[in-house]
Tab-separated table of C-alpha atoms in Angstrom:
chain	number	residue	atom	x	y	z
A	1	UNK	CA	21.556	-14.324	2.031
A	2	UNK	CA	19.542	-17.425	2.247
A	3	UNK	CA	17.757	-19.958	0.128
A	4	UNK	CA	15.647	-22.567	0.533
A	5	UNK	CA	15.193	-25.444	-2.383
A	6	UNK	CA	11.948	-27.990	-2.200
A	7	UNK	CA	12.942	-30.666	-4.753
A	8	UNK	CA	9.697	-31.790	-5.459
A	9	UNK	CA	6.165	-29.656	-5.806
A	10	UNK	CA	3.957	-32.677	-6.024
A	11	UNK	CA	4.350	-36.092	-4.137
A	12	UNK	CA	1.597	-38.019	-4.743
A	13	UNK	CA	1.650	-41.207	-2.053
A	14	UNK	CA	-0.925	-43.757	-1.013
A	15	UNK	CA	-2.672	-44.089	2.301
A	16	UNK	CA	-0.646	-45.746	4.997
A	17	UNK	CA	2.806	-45.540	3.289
A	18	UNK	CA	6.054	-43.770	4.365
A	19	UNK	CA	6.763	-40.293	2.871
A	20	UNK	CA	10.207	-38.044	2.491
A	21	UNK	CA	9.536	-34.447	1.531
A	22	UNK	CA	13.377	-32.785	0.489
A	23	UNK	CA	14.478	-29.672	1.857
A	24	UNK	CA	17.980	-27.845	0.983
A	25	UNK	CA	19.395	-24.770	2.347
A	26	UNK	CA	21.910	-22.239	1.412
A	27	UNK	CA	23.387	-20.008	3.798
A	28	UNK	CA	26.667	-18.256	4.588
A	29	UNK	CA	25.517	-17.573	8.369
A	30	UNK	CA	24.352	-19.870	10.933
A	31	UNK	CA	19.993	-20.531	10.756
A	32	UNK	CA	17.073	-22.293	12.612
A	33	UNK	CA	15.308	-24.434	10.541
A	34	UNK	CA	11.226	-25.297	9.898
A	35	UNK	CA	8.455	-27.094	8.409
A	36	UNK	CA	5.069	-25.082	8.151
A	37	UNK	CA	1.988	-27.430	6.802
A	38	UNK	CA	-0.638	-25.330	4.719
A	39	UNK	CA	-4.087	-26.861	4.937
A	40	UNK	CA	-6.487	-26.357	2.417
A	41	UNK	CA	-7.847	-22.633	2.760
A	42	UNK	CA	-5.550	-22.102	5.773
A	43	UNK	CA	-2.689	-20.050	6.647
A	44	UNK	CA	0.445	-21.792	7.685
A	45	UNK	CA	1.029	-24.209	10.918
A	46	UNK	CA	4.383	-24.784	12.594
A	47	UNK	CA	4.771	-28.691	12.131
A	48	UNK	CA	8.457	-28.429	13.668
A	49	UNK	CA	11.713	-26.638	13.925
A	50	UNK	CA	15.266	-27.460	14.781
A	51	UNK	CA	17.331	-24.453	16.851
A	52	UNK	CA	19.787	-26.614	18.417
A	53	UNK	CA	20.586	-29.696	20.387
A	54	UNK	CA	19.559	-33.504	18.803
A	55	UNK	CA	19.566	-33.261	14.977
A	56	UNK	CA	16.174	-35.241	15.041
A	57	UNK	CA	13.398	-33.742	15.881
A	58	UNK	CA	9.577	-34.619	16.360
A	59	UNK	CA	6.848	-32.450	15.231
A	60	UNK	CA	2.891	-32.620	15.787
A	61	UNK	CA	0.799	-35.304	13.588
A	62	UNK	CA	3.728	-38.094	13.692
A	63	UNK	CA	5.975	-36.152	11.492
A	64	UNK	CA	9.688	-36.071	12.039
A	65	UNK	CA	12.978	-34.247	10.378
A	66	UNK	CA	16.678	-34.612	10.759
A	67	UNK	CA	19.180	-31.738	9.958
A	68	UNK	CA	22.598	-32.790	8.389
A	69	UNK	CA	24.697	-29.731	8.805
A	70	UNK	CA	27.066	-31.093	6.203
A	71	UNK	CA	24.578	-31.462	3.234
A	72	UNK	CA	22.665	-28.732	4.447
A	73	UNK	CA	19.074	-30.488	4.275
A	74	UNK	CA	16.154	-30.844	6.379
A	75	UNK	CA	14.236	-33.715	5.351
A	76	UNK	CA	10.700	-34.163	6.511
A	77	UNK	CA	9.416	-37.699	7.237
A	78	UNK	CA	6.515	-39.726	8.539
A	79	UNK	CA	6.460	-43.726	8.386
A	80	UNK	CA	2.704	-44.077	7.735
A	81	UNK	CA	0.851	-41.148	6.349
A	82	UNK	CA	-3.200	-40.380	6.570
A	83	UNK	CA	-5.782	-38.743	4.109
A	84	UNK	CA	-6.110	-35.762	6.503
A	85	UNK	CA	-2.336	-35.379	5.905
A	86	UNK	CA	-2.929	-33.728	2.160
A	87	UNK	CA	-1.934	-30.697	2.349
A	88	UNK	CA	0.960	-28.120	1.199
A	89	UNK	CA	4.668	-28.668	3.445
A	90	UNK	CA	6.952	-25.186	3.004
A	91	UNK	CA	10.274	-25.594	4.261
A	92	UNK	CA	11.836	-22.076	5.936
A	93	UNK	CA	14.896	-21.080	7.741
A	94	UNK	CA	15.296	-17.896	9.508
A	95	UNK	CA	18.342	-15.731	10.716
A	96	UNK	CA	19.478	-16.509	14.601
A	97	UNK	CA	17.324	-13.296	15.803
A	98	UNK	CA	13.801	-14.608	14.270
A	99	UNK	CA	14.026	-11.566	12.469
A	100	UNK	CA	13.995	-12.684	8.935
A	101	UNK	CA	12.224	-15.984	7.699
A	102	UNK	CA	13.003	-17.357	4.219
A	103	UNK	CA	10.348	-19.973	2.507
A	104	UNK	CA	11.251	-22.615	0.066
A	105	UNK	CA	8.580	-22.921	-2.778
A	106	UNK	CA	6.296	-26.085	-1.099
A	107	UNK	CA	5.207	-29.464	-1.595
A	108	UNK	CA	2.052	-30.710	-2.376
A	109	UNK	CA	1.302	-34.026	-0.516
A	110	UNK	CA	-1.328	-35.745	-1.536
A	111	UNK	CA	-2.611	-38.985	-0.156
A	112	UNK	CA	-4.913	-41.251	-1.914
A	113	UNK	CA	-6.700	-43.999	-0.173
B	1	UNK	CA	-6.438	-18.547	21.191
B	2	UNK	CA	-3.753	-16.515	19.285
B	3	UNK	CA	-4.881	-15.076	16.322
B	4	UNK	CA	-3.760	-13.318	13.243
B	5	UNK	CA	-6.992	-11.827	11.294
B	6	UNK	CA	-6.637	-10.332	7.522
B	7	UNK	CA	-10.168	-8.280	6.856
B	8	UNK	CA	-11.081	-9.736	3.665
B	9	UNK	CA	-10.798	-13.768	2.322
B	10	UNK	CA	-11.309	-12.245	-1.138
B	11	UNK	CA	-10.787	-9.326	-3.238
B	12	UNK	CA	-11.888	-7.979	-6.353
B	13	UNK	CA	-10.160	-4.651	-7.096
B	14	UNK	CA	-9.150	-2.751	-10.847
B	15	UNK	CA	-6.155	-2.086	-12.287
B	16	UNK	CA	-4.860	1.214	-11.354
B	17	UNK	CA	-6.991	1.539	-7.555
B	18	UNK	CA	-5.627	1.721	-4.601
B	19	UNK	CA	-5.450	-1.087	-2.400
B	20	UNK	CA	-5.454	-1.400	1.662
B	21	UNK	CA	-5.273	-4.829	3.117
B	22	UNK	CA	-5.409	-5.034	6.605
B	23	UNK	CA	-4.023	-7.226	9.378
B	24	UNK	CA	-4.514	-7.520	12.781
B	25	UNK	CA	-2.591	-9.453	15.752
B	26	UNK	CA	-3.909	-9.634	19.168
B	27	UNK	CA	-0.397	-11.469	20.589
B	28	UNK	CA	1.727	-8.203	21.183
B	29	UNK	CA	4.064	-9.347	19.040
B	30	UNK	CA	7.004	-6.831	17.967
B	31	UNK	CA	7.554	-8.540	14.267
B	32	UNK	CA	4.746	-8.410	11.864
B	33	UNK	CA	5.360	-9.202	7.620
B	34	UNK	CA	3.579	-9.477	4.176
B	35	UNK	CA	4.281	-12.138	2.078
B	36	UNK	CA	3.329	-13.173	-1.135
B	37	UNK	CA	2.477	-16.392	-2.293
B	38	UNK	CA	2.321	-17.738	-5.910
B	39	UNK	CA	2.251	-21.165	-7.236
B	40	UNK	CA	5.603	-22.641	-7.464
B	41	UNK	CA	7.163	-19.850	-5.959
B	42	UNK	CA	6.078	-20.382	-2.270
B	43	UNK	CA	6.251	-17.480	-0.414
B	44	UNK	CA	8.236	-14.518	-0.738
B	45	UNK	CA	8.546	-11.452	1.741
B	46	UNK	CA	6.938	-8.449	0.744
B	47	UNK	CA	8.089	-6.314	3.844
B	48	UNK	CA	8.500	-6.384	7.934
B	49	UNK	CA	7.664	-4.625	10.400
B	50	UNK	CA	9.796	-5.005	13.907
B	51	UNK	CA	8.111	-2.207	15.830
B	52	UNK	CA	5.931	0.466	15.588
B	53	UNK	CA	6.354	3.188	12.353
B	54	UNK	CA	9.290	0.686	11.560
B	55	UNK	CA	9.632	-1.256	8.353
B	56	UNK	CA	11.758	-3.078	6.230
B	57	UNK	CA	11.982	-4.009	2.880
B	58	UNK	CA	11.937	-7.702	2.050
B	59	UNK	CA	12.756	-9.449	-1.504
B	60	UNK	CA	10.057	-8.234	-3.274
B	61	UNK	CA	8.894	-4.494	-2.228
B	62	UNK	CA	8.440	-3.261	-5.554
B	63	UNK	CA	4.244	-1.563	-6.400
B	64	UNK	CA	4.162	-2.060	-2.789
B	65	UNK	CA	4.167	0.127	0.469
B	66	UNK	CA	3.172	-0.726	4.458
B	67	UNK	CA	1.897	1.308	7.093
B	68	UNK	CA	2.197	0.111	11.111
B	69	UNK	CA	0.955	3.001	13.233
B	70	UNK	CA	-0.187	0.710	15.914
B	71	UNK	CA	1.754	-2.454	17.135
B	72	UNK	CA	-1.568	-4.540	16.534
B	73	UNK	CA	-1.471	-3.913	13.082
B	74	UNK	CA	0.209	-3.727	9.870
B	75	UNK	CA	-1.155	-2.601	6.751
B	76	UNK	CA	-0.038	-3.416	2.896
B	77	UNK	CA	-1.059	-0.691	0.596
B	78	UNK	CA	-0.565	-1.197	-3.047
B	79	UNK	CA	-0.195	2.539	-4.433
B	80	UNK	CA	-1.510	1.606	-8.270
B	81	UNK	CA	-2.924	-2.381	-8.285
B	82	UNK	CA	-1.199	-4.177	-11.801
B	83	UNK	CA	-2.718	-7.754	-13.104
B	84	UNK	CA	0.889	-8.985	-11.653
B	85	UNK	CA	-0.045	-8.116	-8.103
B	86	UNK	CA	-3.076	-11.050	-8.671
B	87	UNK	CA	-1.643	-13.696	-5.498
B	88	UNK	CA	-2.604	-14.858	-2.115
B	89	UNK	CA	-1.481	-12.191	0.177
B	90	UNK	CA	-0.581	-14.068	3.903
B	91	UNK	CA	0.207	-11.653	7.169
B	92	UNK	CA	2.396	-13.241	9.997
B	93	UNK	CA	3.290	-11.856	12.973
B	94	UNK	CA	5.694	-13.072	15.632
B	95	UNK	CA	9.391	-13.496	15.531
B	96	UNK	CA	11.976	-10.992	17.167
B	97	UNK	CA	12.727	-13.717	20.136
B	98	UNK	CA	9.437	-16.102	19.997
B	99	UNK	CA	10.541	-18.392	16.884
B	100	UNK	CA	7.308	-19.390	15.893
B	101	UNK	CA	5.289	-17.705	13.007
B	102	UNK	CA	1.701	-17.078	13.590
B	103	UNK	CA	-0.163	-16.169	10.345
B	104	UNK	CA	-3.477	-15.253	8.764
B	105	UNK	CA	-5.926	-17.171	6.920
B	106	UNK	CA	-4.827	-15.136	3.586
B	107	UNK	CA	-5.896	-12.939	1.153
B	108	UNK	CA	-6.877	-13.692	-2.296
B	109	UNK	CA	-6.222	-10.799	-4.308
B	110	UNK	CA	-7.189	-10.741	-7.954
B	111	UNK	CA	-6.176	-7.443	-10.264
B	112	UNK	CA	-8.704	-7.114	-13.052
């Protein structure tokens, strides 16, 4: 089975400033790994995944993650984040077959000015 | 566009009716699921779907049943609505090859 831990629910930042949203995993079988970004009254967005290759990986809006196998995280990142940026970041992984997604319990980013 | 439509944005229903909510893909994709999301909880999987009349249960199936009869769409019926089924209720379809989740805009279920 899998698992997915957010470390933080809220992470309140200011305008401009760098941001780190935590993401741990627990598995006992290989998985592909995600950020989905929840806007206001939305459903969920793919920001970015990692399936194989460079453990850094780019996303859409200037948002970036690294996977490190060996503490089993998937931290999300951006240097400099915007008010349109406030929203709610769930961290998933899903079985090799796309068959079976698992969510972690989100982060609320919120950006003041 | 891809889309993923849920009929209703908001629902009032009683406790004790019986309750259809409806989803609707228009991507052909094989996987469809129901999840469940709560405050500090995130979201958890109600049940999946990875063809047509074919379901599975997910971690949380309990009060709940689903119905796919077409590959376009998946219903989640709740036989007997409790006040503990109250959540946002958000349909997704894709998986099963295409790794990318495509979901609806939610439904906000409240059990009175």
């Amino acid at each position: 089975a899998q698992s997915v831990t957010q470390l933080d629910s809220q992470v309140p930042v200011f305008e401009e400033a760098p941001v780190e949203l935590r993401c741990n995993y627990s598995s006992s079988v290989s998985v592909y790994l995600f950020w989905y970004v929840q806007y206001p009254n939305q459903g969920l967005q793919l920001l970015l995944k990692y399936l194989s290759g460079s453990t850094l990986v780019k996303g859409i809006n200037g948002f970036e993650a690294e996977f490190n196998k060996s503490q089993t995280s998937f931290h999300l990142r951006k240097p400099s984040v915007h008010i349109s940026d406030t929203a709610e970041y769930f961290c998933a992984v899903s079985d090799l077959n796309f068959n079976k997604f698992y969510f972690g319990s989100g982060t609320k980013l919120n950006v003041k000015p | 566009d891809v889309k993923v439509t849920q009929s209703s944005r908001y629902l009032v229903k009683r406790t004790g009716e019986k309750v259809f909510l409806e989803c609707v893909q228009d991507m052909d994709h094989e996987n469809m699921f129901w999840y469940r999301q709560d405050p500090g909880l995130g979201l958890r999987l109600i049940y999946f779907s990875y063809d047509v009349k074919m379901k599975e249960k997910g971690d949380i199936p309990e009060g709940y049943s689903v119905s796919r009869e077409k590959k376009e769409r998946f219903s989640l019926i709740l036989e007997s609505a409790s006040t503990n089924q109250t959540s946002m209720y958000l349909c997704a379809s894709g998986g099963g090859g295409n790794e990318k989740l495509f979901f609806g805009s939610g439904t906000q279920l409240s059990v009175l």
